[in-house]
mmCIF file of C-alpha atoms and ligand atoms in Angstrom:
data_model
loop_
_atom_site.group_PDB
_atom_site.id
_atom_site.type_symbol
_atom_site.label_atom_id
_atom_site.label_comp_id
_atom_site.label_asym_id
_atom_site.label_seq_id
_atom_site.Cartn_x
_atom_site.Cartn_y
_atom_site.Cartn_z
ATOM 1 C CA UNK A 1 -19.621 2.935 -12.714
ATOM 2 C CA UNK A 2 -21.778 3.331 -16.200
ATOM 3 C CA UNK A 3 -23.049 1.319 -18.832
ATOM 4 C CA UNK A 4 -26.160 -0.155 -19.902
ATOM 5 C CA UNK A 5 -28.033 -2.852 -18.152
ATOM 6 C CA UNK A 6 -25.976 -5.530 -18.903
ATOM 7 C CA UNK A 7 -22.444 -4.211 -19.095
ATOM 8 C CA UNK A 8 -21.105 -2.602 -16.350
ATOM 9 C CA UNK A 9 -17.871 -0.102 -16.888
ATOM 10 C CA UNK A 10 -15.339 1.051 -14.261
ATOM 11 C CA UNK A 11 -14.059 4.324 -15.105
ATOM 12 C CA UNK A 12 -10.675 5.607 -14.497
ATOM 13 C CA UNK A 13 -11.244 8.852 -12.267
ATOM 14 C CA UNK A 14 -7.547 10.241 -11.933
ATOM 15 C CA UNK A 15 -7.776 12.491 -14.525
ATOM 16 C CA UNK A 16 -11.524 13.363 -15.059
ATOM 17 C CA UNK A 17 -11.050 17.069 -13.871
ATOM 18 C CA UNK A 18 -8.754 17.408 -16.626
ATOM 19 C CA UNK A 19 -11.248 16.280 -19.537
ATOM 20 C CA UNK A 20 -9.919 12.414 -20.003
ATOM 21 C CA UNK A 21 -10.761 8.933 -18.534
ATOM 22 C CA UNK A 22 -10.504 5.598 -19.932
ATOM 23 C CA UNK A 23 -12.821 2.669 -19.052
ATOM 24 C CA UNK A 24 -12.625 -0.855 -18.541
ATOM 25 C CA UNK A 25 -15.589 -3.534 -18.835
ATOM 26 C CA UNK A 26 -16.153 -5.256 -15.855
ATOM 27 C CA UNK A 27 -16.894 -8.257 -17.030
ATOM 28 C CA UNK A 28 -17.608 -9.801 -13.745
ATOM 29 C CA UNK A 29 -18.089 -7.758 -10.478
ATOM 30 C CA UNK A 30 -16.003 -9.575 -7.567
ATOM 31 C CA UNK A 31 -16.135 -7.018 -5.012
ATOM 32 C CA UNK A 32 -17.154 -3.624 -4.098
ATOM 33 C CA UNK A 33 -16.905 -1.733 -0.348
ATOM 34 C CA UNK A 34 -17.037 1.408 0.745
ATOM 35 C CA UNK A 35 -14.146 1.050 3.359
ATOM 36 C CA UNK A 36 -13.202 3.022 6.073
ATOM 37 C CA UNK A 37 -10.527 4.792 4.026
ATOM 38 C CA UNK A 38 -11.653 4.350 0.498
ATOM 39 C CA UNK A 39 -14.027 3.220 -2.248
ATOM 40 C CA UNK A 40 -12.728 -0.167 -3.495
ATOM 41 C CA UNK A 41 -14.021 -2.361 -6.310
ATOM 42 C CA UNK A 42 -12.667 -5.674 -7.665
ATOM 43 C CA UNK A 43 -13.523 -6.726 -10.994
ATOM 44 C CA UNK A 44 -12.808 -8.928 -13.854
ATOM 45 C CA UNK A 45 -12.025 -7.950 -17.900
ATOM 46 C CA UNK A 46 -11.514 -9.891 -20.038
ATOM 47 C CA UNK A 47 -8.010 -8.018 -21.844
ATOM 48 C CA UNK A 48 -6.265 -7.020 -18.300
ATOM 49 C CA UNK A 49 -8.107 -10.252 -15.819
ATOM 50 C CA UNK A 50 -8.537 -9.155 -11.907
ATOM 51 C CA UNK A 51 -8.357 -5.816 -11.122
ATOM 52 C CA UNK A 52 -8.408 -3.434 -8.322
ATOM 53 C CA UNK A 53 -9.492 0.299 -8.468
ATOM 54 C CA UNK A 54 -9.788 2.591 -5.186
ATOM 55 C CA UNK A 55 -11.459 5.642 -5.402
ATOM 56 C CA UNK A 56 -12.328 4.799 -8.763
ATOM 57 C CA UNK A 57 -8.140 4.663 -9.794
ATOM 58 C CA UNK A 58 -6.566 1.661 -11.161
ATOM 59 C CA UNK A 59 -3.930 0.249 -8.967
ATOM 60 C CA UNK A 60 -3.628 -3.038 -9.883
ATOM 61 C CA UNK A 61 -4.167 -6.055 -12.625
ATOM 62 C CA UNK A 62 -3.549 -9.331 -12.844
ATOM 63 C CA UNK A 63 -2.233 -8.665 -16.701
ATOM 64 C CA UNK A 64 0.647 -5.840 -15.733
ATOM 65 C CA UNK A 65 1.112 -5.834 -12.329
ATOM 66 C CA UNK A 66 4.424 -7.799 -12.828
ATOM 67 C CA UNK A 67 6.167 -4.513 -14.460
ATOM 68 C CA UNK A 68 4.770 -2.006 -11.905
ATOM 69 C CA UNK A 69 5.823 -4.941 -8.886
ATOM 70 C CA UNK A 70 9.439 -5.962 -10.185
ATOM 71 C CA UNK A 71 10.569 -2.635 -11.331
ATOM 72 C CA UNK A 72 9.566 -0.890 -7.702
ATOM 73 C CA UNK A 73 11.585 -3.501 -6.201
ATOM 74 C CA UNK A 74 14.463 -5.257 -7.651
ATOM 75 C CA UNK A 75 15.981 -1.738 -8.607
ATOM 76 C CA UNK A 76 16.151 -0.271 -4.820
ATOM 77 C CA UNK A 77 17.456 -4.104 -3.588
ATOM 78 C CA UNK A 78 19.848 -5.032 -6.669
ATOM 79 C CA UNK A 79 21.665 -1.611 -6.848
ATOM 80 C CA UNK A 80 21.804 -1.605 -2.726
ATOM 81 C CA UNK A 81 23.519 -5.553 -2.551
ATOM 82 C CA UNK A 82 23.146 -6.269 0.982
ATOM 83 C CA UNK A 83 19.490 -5.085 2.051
ATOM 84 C CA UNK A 84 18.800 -6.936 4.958
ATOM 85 C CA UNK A 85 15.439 -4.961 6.380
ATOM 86 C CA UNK A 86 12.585 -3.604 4.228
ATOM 87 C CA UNK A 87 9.948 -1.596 4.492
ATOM 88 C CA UNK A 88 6.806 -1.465 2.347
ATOM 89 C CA UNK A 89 4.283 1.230 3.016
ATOM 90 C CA UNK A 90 0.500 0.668 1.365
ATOM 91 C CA UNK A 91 0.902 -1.570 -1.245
ATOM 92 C CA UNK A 92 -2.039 -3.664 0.139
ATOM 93 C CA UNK A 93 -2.413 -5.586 -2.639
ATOM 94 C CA UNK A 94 0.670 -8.078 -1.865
ATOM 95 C CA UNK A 95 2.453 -7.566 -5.074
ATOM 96 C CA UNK A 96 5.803 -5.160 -3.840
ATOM 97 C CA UNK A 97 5.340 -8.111 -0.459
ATOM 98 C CA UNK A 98 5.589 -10.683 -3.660
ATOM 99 C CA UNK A 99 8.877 -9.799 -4.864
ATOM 100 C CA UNK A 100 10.653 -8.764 -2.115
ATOM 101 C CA UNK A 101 10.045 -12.195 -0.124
ATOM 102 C CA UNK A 102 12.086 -13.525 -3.399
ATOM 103 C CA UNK A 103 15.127 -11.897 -2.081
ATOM 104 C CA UNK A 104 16.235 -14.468 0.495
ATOM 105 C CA UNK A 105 18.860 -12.541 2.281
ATOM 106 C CA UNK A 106 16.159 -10.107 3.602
ATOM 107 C CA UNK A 107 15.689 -11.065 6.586
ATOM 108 C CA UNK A 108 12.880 -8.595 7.961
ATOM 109 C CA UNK A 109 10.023 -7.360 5.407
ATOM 110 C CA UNK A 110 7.923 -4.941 7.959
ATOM 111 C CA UNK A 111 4.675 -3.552 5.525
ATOM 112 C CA UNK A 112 2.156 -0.438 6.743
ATOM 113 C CA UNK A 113 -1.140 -0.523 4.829
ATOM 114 C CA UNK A 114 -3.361 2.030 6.141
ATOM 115 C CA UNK A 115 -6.649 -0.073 4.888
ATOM 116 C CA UNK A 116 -6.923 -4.008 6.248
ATOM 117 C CA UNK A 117 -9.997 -4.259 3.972
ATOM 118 C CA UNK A 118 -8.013 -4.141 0.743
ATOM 119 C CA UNK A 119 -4.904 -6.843 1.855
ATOM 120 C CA UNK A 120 -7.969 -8.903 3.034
ATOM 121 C CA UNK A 121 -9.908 -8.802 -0.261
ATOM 122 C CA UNK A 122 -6.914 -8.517 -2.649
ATOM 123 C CA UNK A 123 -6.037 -12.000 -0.724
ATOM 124 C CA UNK A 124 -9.725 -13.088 -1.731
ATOM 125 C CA UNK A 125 -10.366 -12.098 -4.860
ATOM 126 C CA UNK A 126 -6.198 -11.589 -6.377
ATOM 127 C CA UNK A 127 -4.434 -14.298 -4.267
ATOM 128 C CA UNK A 128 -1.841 -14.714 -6.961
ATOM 129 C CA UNK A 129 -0.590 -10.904 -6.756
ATOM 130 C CA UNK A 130 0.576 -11.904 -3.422
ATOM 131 C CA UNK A 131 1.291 -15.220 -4.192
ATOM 132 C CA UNK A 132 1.302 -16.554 -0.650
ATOM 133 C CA UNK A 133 3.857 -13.928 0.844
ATOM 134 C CA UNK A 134 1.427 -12.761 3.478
ATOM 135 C CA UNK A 135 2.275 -16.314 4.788
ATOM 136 C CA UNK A 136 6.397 -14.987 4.844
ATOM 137 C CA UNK A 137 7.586 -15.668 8.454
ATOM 138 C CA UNK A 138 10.084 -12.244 7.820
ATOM 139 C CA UNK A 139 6.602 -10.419 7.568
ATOM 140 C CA UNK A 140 5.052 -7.600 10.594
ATOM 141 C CA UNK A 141 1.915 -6.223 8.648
ATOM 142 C CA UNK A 142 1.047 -3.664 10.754
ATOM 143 C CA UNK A 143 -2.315 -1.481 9.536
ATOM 144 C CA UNK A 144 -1.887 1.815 10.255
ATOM 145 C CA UNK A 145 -1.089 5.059 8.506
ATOM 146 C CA UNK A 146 2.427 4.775 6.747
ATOM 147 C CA UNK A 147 2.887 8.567 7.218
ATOM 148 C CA UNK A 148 2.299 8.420 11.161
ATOM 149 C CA UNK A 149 4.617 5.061 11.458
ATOM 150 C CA UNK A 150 7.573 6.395 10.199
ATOM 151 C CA UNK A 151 7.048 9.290 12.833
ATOM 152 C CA UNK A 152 7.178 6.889 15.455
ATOM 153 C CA UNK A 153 11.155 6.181 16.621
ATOM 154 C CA UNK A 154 11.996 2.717 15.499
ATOM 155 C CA UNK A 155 13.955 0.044 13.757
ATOM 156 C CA UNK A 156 16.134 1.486 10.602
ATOM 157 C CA UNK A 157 15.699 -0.244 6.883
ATOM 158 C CA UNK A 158 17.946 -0.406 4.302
ATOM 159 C CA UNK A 159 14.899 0.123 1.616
ATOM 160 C CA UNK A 160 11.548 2.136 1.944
ATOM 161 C CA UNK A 161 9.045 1.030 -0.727
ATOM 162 C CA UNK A 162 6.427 3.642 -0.889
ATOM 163 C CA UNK A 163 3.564 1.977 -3.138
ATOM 164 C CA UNK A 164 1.115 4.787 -2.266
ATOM 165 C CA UNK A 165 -2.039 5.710 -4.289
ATOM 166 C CA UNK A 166 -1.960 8.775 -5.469
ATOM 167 C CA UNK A 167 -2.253 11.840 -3.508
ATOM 168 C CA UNK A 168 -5.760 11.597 -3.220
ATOM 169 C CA UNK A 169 -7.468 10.716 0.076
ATOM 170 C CA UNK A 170 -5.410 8.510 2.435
ATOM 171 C CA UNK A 171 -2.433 8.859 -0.586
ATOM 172 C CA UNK A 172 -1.877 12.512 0.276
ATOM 173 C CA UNK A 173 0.029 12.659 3.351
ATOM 174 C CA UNK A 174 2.784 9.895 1.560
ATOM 175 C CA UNK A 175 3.493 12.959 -0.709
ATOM 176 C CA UNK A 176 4.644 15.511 1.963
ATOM 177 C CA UNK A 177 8.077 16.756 2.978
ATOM 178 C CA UNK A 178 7.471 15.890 6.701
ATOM 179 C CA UNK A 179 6.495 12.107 5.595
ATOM 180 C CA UNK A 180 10.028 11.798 3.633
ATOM 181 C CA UNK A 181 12.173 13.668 6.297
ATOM 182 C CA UNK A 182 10.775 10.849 8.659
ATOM 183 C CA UNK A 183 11.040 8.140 6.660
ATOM 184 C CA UNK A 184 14.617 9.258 5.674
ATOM 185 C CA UNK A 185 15.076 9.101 9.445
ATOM 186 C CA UNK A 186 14.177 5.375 9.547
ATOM 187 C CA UNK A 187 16.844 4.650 6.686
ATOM 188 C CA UNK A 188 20.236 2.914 7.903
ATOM 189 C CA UNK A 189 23.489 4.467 6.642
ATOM 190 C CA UNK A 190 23.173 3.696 2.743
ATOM 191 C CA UNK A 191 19.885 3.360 2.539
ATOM 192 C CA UNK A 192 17.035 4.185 -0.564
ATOM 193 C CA UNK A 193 14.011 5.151 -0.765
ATOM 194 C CA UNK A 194 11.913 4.935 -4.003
ATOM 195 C CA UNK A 195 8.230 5.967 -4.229
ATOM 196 C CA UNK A 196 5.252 5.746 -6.727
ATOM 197 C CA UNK A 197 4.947 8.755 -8.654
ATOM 198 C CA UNK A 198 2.762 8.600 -11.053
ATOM 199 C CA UNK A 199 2.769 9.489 -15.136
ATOM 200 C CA UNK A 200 4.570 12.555 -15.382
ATOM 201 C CA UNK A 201 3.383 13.021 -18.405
ATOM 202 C CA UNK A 202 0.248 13.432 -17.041
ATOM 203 C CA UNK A 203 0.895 14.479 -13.626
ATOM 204 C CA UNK A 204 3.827 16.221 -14.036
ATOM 205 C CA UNK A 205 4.100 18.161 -10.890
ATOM 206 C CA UNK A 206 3.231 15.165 -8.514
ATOM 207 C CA UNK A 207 7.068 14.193 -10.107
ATOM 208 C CA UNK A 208 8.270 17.563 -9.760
ATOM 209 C CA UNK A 209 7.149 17.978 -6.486
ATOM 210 C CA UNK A 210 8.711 14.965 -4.880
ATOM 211 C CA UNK A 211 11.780 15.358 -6.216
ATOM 212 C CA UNK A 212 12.383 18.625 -5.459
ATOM 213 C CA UNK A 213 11.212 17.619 -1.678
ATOM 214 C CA UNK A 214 13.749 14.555 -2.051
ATOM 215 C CA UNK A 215 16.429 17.327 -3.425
ATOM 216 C CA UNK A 216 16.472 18.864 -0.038
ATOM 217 C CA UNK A 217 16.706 15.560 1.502
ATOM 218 C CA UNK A 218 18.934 13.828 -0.070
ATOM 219 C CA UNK A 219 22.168 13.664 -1.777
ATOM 220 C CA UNK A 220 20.616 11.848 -5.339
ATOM 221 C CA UNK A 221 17.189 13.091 -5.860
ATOM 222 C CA UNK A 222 15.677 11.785 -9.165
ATOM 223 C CA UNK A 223 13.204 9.426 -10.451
ATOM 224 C CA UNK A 224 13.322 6.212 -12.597
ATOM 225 C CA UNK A 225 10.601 4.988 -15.480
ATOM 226 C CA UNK A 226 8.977 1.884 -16.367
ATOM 227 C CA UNK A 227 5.601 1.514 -18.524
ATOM 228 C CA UNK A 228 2.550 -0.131 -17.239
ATOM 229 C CA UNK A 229 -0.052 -0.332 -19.952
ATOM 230 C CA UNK A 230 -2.942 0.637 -17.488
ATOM 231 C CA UNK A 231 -1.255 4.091 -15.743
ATOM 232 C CA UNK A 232 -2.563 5.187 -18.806
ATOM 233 C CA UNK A 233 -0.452 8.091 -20.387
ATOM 234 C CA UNK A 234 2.946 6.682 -21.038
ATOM 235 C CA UNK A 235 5.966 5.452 -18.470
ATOM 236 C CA UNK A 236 5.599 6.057 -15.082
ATOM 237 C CA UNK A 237 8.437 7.529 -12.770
ATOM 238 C CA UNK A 238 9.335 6.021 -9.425
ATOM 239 C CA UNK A 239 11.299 8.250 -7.159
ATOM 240 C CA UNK A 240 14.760 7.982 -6.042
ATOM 241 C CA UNK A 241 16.264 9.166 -2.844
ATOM 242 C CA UNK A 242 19.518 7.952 -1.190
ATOM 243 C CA UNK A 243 22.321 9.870 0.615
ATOM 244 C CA UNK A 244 24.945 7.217 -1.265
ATOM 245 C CA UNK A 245 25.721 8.376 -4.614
ATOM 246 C CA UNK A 246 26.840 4.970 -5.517
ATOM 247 C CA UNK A 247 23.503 3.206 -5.748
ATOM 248 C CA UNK A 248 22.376 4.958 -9.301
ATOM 249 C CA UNK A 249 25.761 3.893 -10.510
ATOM 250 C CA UNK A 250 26.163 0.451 -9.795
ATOM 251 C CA UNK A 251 27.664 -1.400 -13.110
ATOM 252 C CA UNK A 252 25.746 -3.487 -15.169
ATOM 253 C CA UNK A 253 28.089 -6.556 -14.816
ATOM 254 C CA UNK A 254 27.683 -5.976 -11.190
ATOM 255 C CA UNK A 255 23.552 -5.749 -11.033
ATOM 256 C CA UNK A 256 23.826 -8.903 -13.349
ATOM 257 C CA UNK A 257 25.941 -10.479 -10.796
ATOM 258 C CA UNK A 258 23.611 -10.067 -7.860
ATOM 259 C CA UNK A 259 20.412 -11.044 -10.135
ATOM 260 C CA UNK A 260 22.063 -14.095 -11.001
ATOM 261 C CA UNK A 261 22.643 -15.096 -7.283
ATOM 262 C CA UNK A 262 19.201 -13.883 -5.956
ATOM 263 C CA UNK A 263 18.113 -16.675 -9.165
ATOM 264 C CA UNK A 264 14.510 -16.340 -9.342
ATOM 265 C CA UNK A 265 12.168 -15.445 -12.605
ATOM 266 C CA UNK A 266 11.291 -11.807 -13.674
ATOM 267 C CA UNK A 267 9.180 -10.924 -16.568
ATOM 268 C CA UNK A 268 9.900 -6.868 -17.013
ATOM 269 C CA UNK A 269 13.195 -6.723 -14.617
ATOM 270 C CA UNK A 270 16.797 -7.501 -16.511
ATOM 271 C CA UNK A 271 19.997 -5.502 -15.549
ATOM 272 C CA UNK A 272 20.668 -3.624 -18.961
ATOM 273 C CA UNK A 273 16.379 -2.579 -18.112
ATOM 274 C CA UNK A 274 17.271 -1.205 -14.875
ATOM 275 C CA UNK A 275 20.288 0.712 -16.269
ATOM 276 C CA UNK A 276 18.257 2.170 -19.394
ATOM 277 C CA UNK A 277 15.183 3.361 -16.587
ATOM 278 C CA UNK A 278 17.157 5.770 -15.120
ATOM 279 C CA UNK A 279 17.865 7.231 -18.522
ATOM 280 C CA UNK A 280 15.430 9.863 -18.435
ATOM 281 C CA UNK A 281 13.665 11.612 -21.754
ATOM 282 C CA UNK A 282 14.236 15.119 -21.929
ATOM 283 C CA UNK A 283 10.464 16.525 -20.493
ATOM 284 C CA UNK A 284 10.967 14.594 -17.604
ATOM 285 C CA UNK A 285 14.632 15.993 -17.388
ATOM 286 C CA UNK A 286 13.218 19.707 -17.223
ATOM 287 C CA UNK A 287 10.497 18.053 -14.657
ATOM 288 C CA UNK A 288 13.479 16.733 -12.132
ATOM 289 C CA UNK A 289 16.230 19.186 -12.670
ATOM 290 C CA UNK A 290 14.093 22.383 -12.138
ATOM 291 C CA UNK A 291 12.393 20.773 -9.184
HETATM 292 N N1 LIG B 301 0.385 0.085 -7.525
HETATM 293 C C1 LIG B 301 -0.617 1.086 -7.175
HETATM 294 C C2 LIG B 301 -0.315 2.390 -7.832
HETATM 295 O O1 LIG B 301 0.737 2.474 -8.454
HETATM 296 O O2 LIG B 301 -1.158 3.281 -7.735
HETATM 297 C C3 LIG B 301 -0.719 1.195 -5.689
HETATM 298 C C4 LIG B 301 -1.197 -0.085 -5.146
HETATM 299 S S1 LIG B 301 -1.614 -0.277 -3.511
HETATM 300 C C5 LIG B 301 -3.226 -0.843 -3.739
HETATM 301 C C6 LIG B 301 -1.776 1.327 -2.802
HETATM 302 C C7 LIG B 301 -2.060 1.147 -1.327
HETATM 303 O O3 LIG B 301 -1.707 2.321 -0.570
HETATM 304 C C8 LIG B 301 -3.534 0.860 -1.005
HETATM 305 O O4 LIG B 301 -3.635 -0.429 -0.461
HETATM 306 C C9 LIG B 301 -3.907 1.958 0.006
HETATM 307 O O5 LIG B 301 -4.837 1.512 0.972
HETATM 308 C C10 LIG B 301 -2.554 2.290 0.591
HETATM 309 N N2 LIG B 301 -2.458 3.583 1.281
HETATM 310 C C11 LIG B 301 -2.969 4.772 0.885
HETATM 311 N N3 LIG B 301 -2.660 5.730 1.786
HETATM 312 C C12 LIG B 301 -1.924 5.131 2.770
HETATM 313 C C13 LIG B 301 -1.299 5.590 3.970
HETATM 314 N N4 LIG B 301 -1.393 6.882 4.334
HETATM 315 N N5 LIG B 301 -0.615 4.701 4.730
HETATM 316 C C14 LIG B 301 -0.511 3.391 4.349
HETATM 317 N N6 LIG B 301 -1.097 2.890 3.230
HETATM 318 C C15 LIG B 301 -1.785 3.760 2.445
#
């Protein structure tokens, strides 16, 4: 936090070792806790409204969060057709909770957030991120550790939605091979996972990493992009992991098909969008192929 006496800044931390940050104004304070797990601060500005940082990274605001929320989402349960049982680790904020519930034919949306403090505030302070889906009768929030719940023998889902921080702090253990061979194990037959990873431009080898992990996983190990204005440093890449080779290649008439008869609003998601994410520019190529 800097700035003179009567403007307060937020800065982004995430890539401070390496020489950059950004900062926003925080033009009103709403919140700020050091939780059990992490620091967390909720703040107004005026270009990007609410937002969220933990540990002094941006996760979420009110202005973008749509792009970041839909395109995590609607990509795993539009190119799998019949996903009947979710599961959403972190994502404490409500917004992944937000457009799942939309689907109507899930019938079972279970979400691990390993920090109460932040679904409690984010419902506070950014009630319309989650938009009321905490209220979803298909919802078990359970608050534990994502990594150590997937360990645990249990029910199987048809999608794993791993919207993680980064892995920093409680993050880290999202980003090891044990967490996705377990969470693969909790995958019915068919089944994707896809996982927040970051901007590879700038963190490059958080990509790499994962995908090469998922590569000894999985049959399809690769990543899709999207851009969210405030992961600064271009389009971010969401990682793809499935045993059914089918998923990446469902047609376009198809995927408009299903988002016609799911019928609710998007404001990033349309089919030809999630067709053209998985096209992949040629750094992040080298980044996914060498993994
Ligand atoms: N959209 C954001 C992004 O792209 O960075 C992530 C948003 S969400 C706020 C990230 C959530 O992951 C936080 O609520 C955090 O508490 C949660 N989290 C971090 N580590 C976790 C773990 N090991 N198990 C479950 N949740 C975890």
């Amino acid at each position: 936090m800097s700035g003179t006496g009567k403007e307060r800044w937020v800065t982004e931390t995430l890539y401070e070792a390496d020489g950059f940050t950004c900062a926003f104004r925080a033009d009103k304070m709403l919140y700020e806790e050091n939780t059990a797990e992490q620091h967390l601060v909720i703040f107004e500005n005026r270009l990007f409204g609410r937002m969220m940082a933990l540990d002094g990274i941006t996760q979420v605001t009110e202005r973008d969060e749509f792009i970041y929320h839909e395109m995590m989402t609607h990509v795993p349960i539009l190119a799998h057709g019949k996903v009947r049982r979710t599961l959403i680790i972190g994502g404490g904020d409500g917004g992944i909770l937000r457009e799942v519930a939309r689907h109507k034919a899930v019938e079972k949306i279970t979400m691990v957030e390993i920090d109460p403090a932040v679904t409690e505030f984010a419902k506070r302070h950014m009630p319309q991120v989650s938009a009321g889906a905490f209220d979803d009768p298909r919802l078990d929030l359970v608050f534990a550790d994502g990594a150590k719940f997937v360990e645990e023998a249990g029910e199987s889902y048809d999608v794993i939605i791993v919207d993680s921080t980064d892995p920093i702090g409680p993050g880290e253990v999202l980003f090891r091979e044990e967490f996705y061979r377990a969470a693969k194990a909790r995958l019915a037959p068919g089944g994707v996972i896809v996982t927040q990873n970051g901007v590879p431009f700038m963190q490059g080898a958080e990509l790499a990493s994962t995908v090469g992990k998922f590569r000894r996983l999985f049959r399809v190990a690769t990543c899709y992009m999207a851009t969210i204005p405030t992961y600064v440093g271009g389009p971010m890449a969401m990682g793809w992991g499935t045993d059914d080779e089918s998923l990446i290649a469902v047609a376009p008439e198809v995927l408009a098909k299903r988002f016609a008869e799911v019928d609710f609003p998007a404001r990033y998601y349309t089919p030809d969008v999630h067709k053209a994410a998985f096209a992949l520019p040629r750094y992040v190529l080298d980044l996914v192929e060498n993994a």
